PDB file of C-alpha atoms in Angstrom:
ATOM      1  CA  MET A   1     -32.010 -40.388  22.220  1.00  0.00           C
ATOM      2  CA  PRO A   2     -31.547 -40.669  25.561  1.00  0.00           C
ATOM      3  CA  LYS A   3     -34.215 -39.737  27.808  1.00  0.00           C
ATOM      4  CA  VAL A   4     -34.321 -35.771  28.315  1.00  0.00           C
ATOM      5  CA  PHE A   5     -32.892 -35.584  32.336  1.00  0.00           C
ATOM      6  CA  ALA A   6     -33.142 -32.491  34.031  1.00  0.00           C
ATOM      7  CA  SER A   7     -31.174 -31.651  37.195  1.00  0.00           C
ATOM      8  CA  PRO A   8     -32.364 -28.485  39.003  1.00  0.00           C
ATOM      9  CA  GLU A   9     -30.548 -27.071  42.064  1.00  0.00           C
ATOM     10  CA  LEU A  10     -31.487 -24.024  43.868  1.00  0.00           C
ATOM     11  CA  GLY A  11     -29.691 -21.749  46.309  1.00  0.00           C
ATOM     12  CA  VAL A  12     -29.100 -18.488  47.977  1.00  0.00           C
ATOM     13  CA  ASP A  13     -25.279 -16.673  48.791  1.00  0.00           C
ATOM     14  CA  TYR A  14     -25.140 -14.200  51.348  1.00  0.00           C
ATOM     15  CA  LEU A  15     -22.444 -11.630  51.222  1.00  0.00           C
ATOM     16  CA  SER A  16     -22.759  -9.286  53.922  1.00  0.00           C
ATOM     17  CA  GLY A  17     -22.375  -5.323  53.795  1.00  0.00           C
ATOM     18  CA  THR A  18     -21.463  -2.635  54.953  1.00  0.00           C
ATOM     19  CA  LYS A  19     -24.176   0.459  55.372  1.00  0.00           C
ATOM     20  CA  ALA A  20     -23.367   3.888  54.065  1.00  0.00           C
ATOM     21  CA  GLY A  21     -21.748   6.167  56.265  1.00  0.00           C
ATOM     22  CA  SER A  22     -20.503   3.306  58.582  1.00  0.00           C
ATOM     23  CA  LEU A  23     -16.886   3.707  59.712  1.00  0.00           C
ATOM     24  CA  LYS A  24     -16.434   0.149  60.116  1.00  0.00           C
ATOM     25  CA  GLU A  25     -15.802  -2.105  57.032  1.00  0.00           C
ATOM     26  CA  GLY A  26     -18.387  -5.286  57.302  1.00  0.00           C
ATOM     27  CA  ALA A  27     -18.416  -6.274  54.103  1.00  0.00           C
ATOM     28  CA  PHE A  28     -17.093  -9.658  52.583  1.00  0.00           C
ATOM     29  CA  ASP A  29     -15.133  -9.808  49.363  1.00  0.00           C
ATOM     30  CA  PRO A  30     -15.173 -12.801  47.002  1.00  0.00           C
ATOM     31  CA  THR A  31     -11.255 -13.447  46.190  1.00  0.00           C
ATOM     32  CA  PHE A  32      -9.278 -15.667  43.670  1.00  0.00           C
ATOM     33  CA  GLY A  33     -12.197 -14.989  40.490  1.00  0.00           C
ATOM     34  CA  THR A  34     -14.869 -16.630  42.258  1.00  0.00           C
ATOM     35  CA  ASN A  35     -17.839 -14.608  41.300  1.00  0.00           C
ATOM     36  CA  HIS A  36     -17.978 -15.227  37.898  1.00  0.00           C
ATOM     37  CA  LYS A  37     -18.922 -18.560  38.286  1.00  0.00           C
ATOM     38  CA  PHE A  38     -21.344 -18.324  41.096  1.00  0.00           C
ATOM     39  CA  TYR A  39     -22.905 -14.928  40.608  1.00  0.00           C
ATOM     40  CA  GLY A  40     -23.954 -14.750  37.175  1.00  0.00           C
ATOM     41  CA  PHE A  41     -22.096 -15.059  33.806  1.00  0.00           C
ATOM     42  CA  MET A  42     -22.426 -11.197  33.228  1.00  0.00           C
ATOM     43  CA  ASP A  43     -19.805 -10.643  36.148  1.00  0.00           C
ATOM     44  CA  TYR A  44     -22.039  -7.060  37.320  1.00  0.00           C
ATOM     45  CA  PHE A  45     -20.457  -7.464  40.575  1.00  0.00           C
ATOM     46  CA  TYR A  46     -16.983  -8.490  42.272  1.00  0.00           C
ATOM     47  CA  VAL A  47     -15.888  -8.259  38.664  1.00  0.00           C
ATOM     48  CA  GLY A  48     -14.143  -4.259  37.290  1.00  0.00           C
ATOM     49  CA  ASN A  49     -15.926  -1.316  39.450  1.00  0.00           C
ATOM     50  CA  ALA A  50     -17.216  -2.458  42.835  1.00  0.00           C
ATOM     51  CA  HIS A  51     -21.086  -2.220  43.958  1.00  0.00           C
ATOM     52  CA  ALA A  52     -20.222   0.040  46.038  1.00  0.00           C
ATOM     53  CA  GLN A  53     -22.453   3.822  47.911  1.00  0.00           C
ATOM     54  CA  ALA A  54     -20.077   5.750  49.507  1.00  0.00           C
ATOM     55  CA  GLY A  55     -17.090   4.024  48.686  1.00  0.00           C
ATOM     56  CA  ARG A  56     -18.334   0.688  50.529  1.00  0.00           C
ATOM     57  CA  THR A  57     -19.153  -2.402  49.321  1.00  0.00           C
ATOM     58  CA  ALA A  58     -23.113  -3.368  49.661  1.00  0.00           C
ATOM     59  CA  GLY A  59     -22.585  -7.177  49.649  1.00  0.00           C
ATOM     60  CA  LEU A  60     -25.105  -9.377  47.641  1.00  0.00           C
ATOM     61  CA  ILE A  61     -27.820 -11.497  48.008  1.00  0.00           C
ATOM     62  CA  ASP A  62     -28.177 -13.823  45.398  1.00  0.00           C
ATOM     63  CA  ILE A  63     -30.840 -16.385  45.159  1.00  0.00           C
ATOM     64  CA  TYR A  64     -30.460 -19.029  42.051  1.00  0.00           C
ATOM     65  CA  LEU A  65     -32.059 -21.574  39.760  1.00  0.00           C
ATOM     66  CA  ASN A  66     -29.683 -23.568  38.150  1.00  0.00           C
ATOM     67  CA  THR A  67     -30.672 -26.400  35.996  1.00  0.00           C
ATOM     68  CA  LYS A  68     -28.877 -28.492  33.007  1.00  0.00           C
ATOM     69  CA  ILE A  69     -31.034 -30.259  30.756  1.00  0.00           C
ATOM     70  CA  LYS A  70     -29.426 -33.257  28.986  1.00  0.00           C
ATOM     71  CA  THR A  71     -30.230 -33.126  24.768  1.00  0.00           C
ATOM     72  CA  GLY A  72     -28.260 -35.890  23.743  1.00  0.00           C
ATOM     73  CA  THR A  73     -25.275 -37.943  24.414  1.00  0.00           C
ATOM     74  CA  LYS A  74     -23.084 -35.333  23.528  1.00  0.00           C
ATOM     75  CA  SER A  75     -24.895 -32.367  24.526  1.00  0.00           C
ATOM     76  CA  MET A  76     -26.568 -30.198  27.574  1.00  0.00           C
ATOM     77  CA  VAL A  77     -28.999 -26.731  28.267  1.00  0.00           C
ATOM     78  CA  LEU A  78     -27.557 -25.069  30.939  1.00  0.00           C
ATOM     79  CA  PHE A  79     -30.474 -22.251  31.863  1.00  0.00           C
ATOM     80  CA  ASN A  80     -29.470 -20.209  35.276  1.00  0.00           C
ATOM     81  CA  LEU A  81     -31.624 -17.930  37.010  1.00  0.00           C
ATOM     82  CA  HIS A  82     -30.756 -15.291  39.958  1.00  0.00           C
ATOM     83  CA  GLN A  83     -32.036 -12.687  42.108  1.00  0.00           C
ATOM     84  CA  PHE A  84     -30.225 -10.022  42.445  1.00  0.00           C
ATOM     85  CA  ASN A  85     -30.320  -7.774  46.124  1.00  0.00           C
ATOM     86  CA  ALA A  86     -28.482  -5.897  48.677  1.00  0.00           C
ATOM     87  CA  PRO A  87     -28.258  -6.872  52.218  1.00  0.00           C
ATOM     88  CA  VAL A  88     -27.628  -3.346  53.445  1.00  0.00           C
ATOM     89  CA  ASP A  89     -29.995  -0.368  52.794  1.00  0.00           C
ATOM     90  CA  VAL A  90     -29.224   1.434  49.778  1.00  0.00           C
ATOM     91  CA  TYR A  91     -29.605   5.419  49.176  1.00  0.00           C
ATOM     92  CA  PHE A  92     -30.152   7.692  46.188  1.00  0.00           C
ATOM     93  CA  SER A  93     -28.741  11.080  47.854  1.00  0.00           C
ATOM     94  CA  THR A  94     -31.646  10.637  50.849  1.00  0.00           C
ATOM     95  CA  THR A  95     -34.000   8.243  49.194  1.00  0.00           C
ATOM     96  CA  LYS A  96     -33.813   4.769  50.606  1.00  0.00           C
ATOM     97  CA  LEU A  97     -34.244   2.668  47.217  1.00  0.00           C
ATOM     98  CA  SER A  98     -35.503  -1.501  46.100  1.00  0.00           C
ATOM     99  CA  SER A  99     -33.239  -3.789  47.561  1.00  0.00           C
ATOM    100  CA  SER A 100     -33.950  -5.834  44.529  1.00  0.00           C
ATOM    101  CA  PHE A 101     -30.475  -4.752  42.002  1.00  0.00           C
ATOM    102  CA  GLY A 102     -32.472  -7.053  39.495  1.00  0.00           C
ATOM    103  CA  GLN A 103     -32.696 -10.355  37.729  1.00  0.00           C
ATOM    104  CA  GLU A 104     -30.482 -12.239  35.048  1.00  0.00           C
ATOM    105  CA  ALA A 105     -30.852 -15.266  32.867  1.00  0.00           C
ATOM    106  CA  ASP A 106     -28.127 -17.269  31.746  1.00  0.00           C
ATOM    107  CA  LEU A 107     -28.706 -20.365  29.046  1.00  0.00           C
ATOM    108  CA  ILE A 108     -25.636 -22.077  27.304  1.00  0.00           C
ATOM    109  CA  TYR A 109     -25.307 -24.827  24.946  1.00  0.00           C
ATOM    110  CA  ASN A 110     -23.070 -27.581  25.309  1.00  0.00           C
ATOM    111  CA  LEU A 111     -22.131 -29.896  23.197  1.00  0.00           C
ATOM    112  CA  ASN A 112     -19.085 -32.461  23.345  1.00  0.00           C
ATOM    113  CA  LEU A 113     -17.965 -32.836  19.484  1.00  0.00           C
ATOM    114  CA  TYR A 114     -14.781 -35.274  19.655  1.00  0.00           C
ATOM    115  CA  PRO A 115     -13.246 -36.776  22.897  1.00  0.00           C
ATOM    116  CA  GLY A 116     -11.467 -33.109  24.237  1.00  0.00           C
ATOM    117  CA  VAL A 117     -13.326 -31.002  22.054  1.00  0.00           C
ATOM    118  CA  ASN A 118     -15.956 -28.840  23.297  1.00  0.00           C
ATOM    119  CA  PHE A 119     -18.306 -26.328  21.887  1.00  0.00           C
ATOM    120  CA  LYS A 120     -20.252 -24.271  24.428  1.00  0.00           C
ATOM    121  CA  LEU A 121     -23.024 -21.436  23.107  1.00  0.00           C
ATOM    122  CA  GLY A 122     -24.233 -19.023  25.426  1.00  0.00           C
ATOM    123  CA  TYR A 123     -26.668 -15.970  26.118  1.00  0.00           C
ATOM    124  CA  SER A 124     -27.333 -13.520  29.125  1.00  0.00           C
ATOM    125  CA  GLN A 125     -29.479 -11.289  30.335  1.00  0.00           C
ATOM    126  CA  LEU A 126     -29.346  -8.544  33.194  1.00  0.00           C
ATOM    127  CA  PHE A 127     -32.724  -7.147  33.511  1.00  0.00           C
ATOM    128  CA  SER A 128     -31.259  -3.942  36.025  1.00  0.00           C
ATOM    129  CA  THR A 129     -32.880  -1.681  38.367  1.00  0.00           C
ATOM    130  CA  LYS A 130     -32.551   1.731  39.734  1.00  0.00           C
ATOM    131  CA  THR A 131     -30.647   0.417  42.663  1.00  0.00           C
ATOM    132  CA  LEU A 132     -27.912  -0.929  40.848  1.00  0.00           C
ATOM    133  CA  GLU A 133     -27.906   1.934  38.874  1.00  0.00           C
ATOM    134  CA  ALA A 134     -27.260   3.773  42.276  1.00  0.00           C
ATOM    135  CA  VAL A 135     -23.913   1.746  43.681  1.00  0.00           C
ATOM    136  CA  LYS A 136     -22.698   1.180  40.163  1.00  0.00           C
ATOM    137  CA  GLY A 137     -22.669   4.914  39.251  1.00  0.00           C
ATOM    138  CA  THR A 138     -24.145   4.361  36.120  1.00  0.00           C
ATOM    139  CA  ILE A 139     -27.276   5.266  33.965  1.00  0.00           C
ATOM    140  CA  HIS A 140     -30.092   2.964  34.379  1.00  0.00           C
ATOM    141  CA  LYS A 141     -30.769   1.215  31.124  1.00  0.00           C
ATOM    142  CA  GLY A 142     -32.962  -1.399  32.304  1.00  0.00           C
ATOM    143  CA  VAL A 143     -31.874  -4.500  30.168  1.00  0.00           C
ATOM    144  CA  ASN A 144     -27.954  -5.593  29.194  1.00  0.00           C
ATOM    145  CA  GLN A 145     -27.406  -8.740  27.408  1.00  0.00           C
ATOM    146  CA  TRP A 146     -24.066 -10.090  25.505  1.00  0.00           C
ATOM    147  CA  ALA A 147     -23.621 -13.657  23.904  1.00  0.00           C
ATOM    148  CA  TRP A 148     -20.952 -16.136  23.166  1.00  0.00           C
ATOM    149  CA  SER A 149     -19.477 -19.157  21.798  1.00  0.00           C
ATOM    150  CA  MET A 150     -15.827 -20.757  22.597  1.00  0.00           C
ATOM    151  CA  ILE A 151     -14.667 -24.019  21.548  1.00  0.00           C
ATOM    152  CA  THR A 152     -12.083 -25.870  23.885  1.00  0.00           C
ATOM    153  CA  PHE A 153      -9.396 -28.409  22.773  1.00  0.00           C
ATOM    154  CA  SER A 154      -7.949 -30.359  26.337  1.00  0.00           C
ATOM    155  CA  PRO A 155      -5.550 -32.722  24.493  1.00  0.00           C
ATOM    156  CA  THR A 156      -4.693 -36.087  26.160  1.00  0.00           C
ATOM    157  CA  PHE A 157      -0.577 -36.521  26.423  1.00  0.00           C
ATOM    158  CA  LEU A 158       0.416 -39.927  26.434  1.00  0.00           C
TER     159      LEU A 158
END
């Protein structure tokens, strides 16, 4: 069995937002579906309903730590942590809220079964805040989670 090898990656993504009540749009909108790859596997930001206040996208600051740990010749574990914040002030009625949307943890097991056949098993959990509730227009649940599995076939022709 090979030595366990970890490759951590620390970074920050900053997507500008628009202040509530502003007449000028200042929010950056990532197009073409890059949001799932970069802003956590739970897809709370830029997928489906907006994270906005008064019709204006609040933007996003994503502070993340991604780690790949090789666990065998054909397997690895990926562990991603995210701290999500708003780059603009967020309000509920007239009360200013914390800038924190919450934290997300993603855990993925990746196994190459055969050449061209891959298996993945994942689990994600989002620890949301009242600020996220305010911009999503949802009831504060505190903890949101999901699990998934995937088998990928990539045949090679000639």
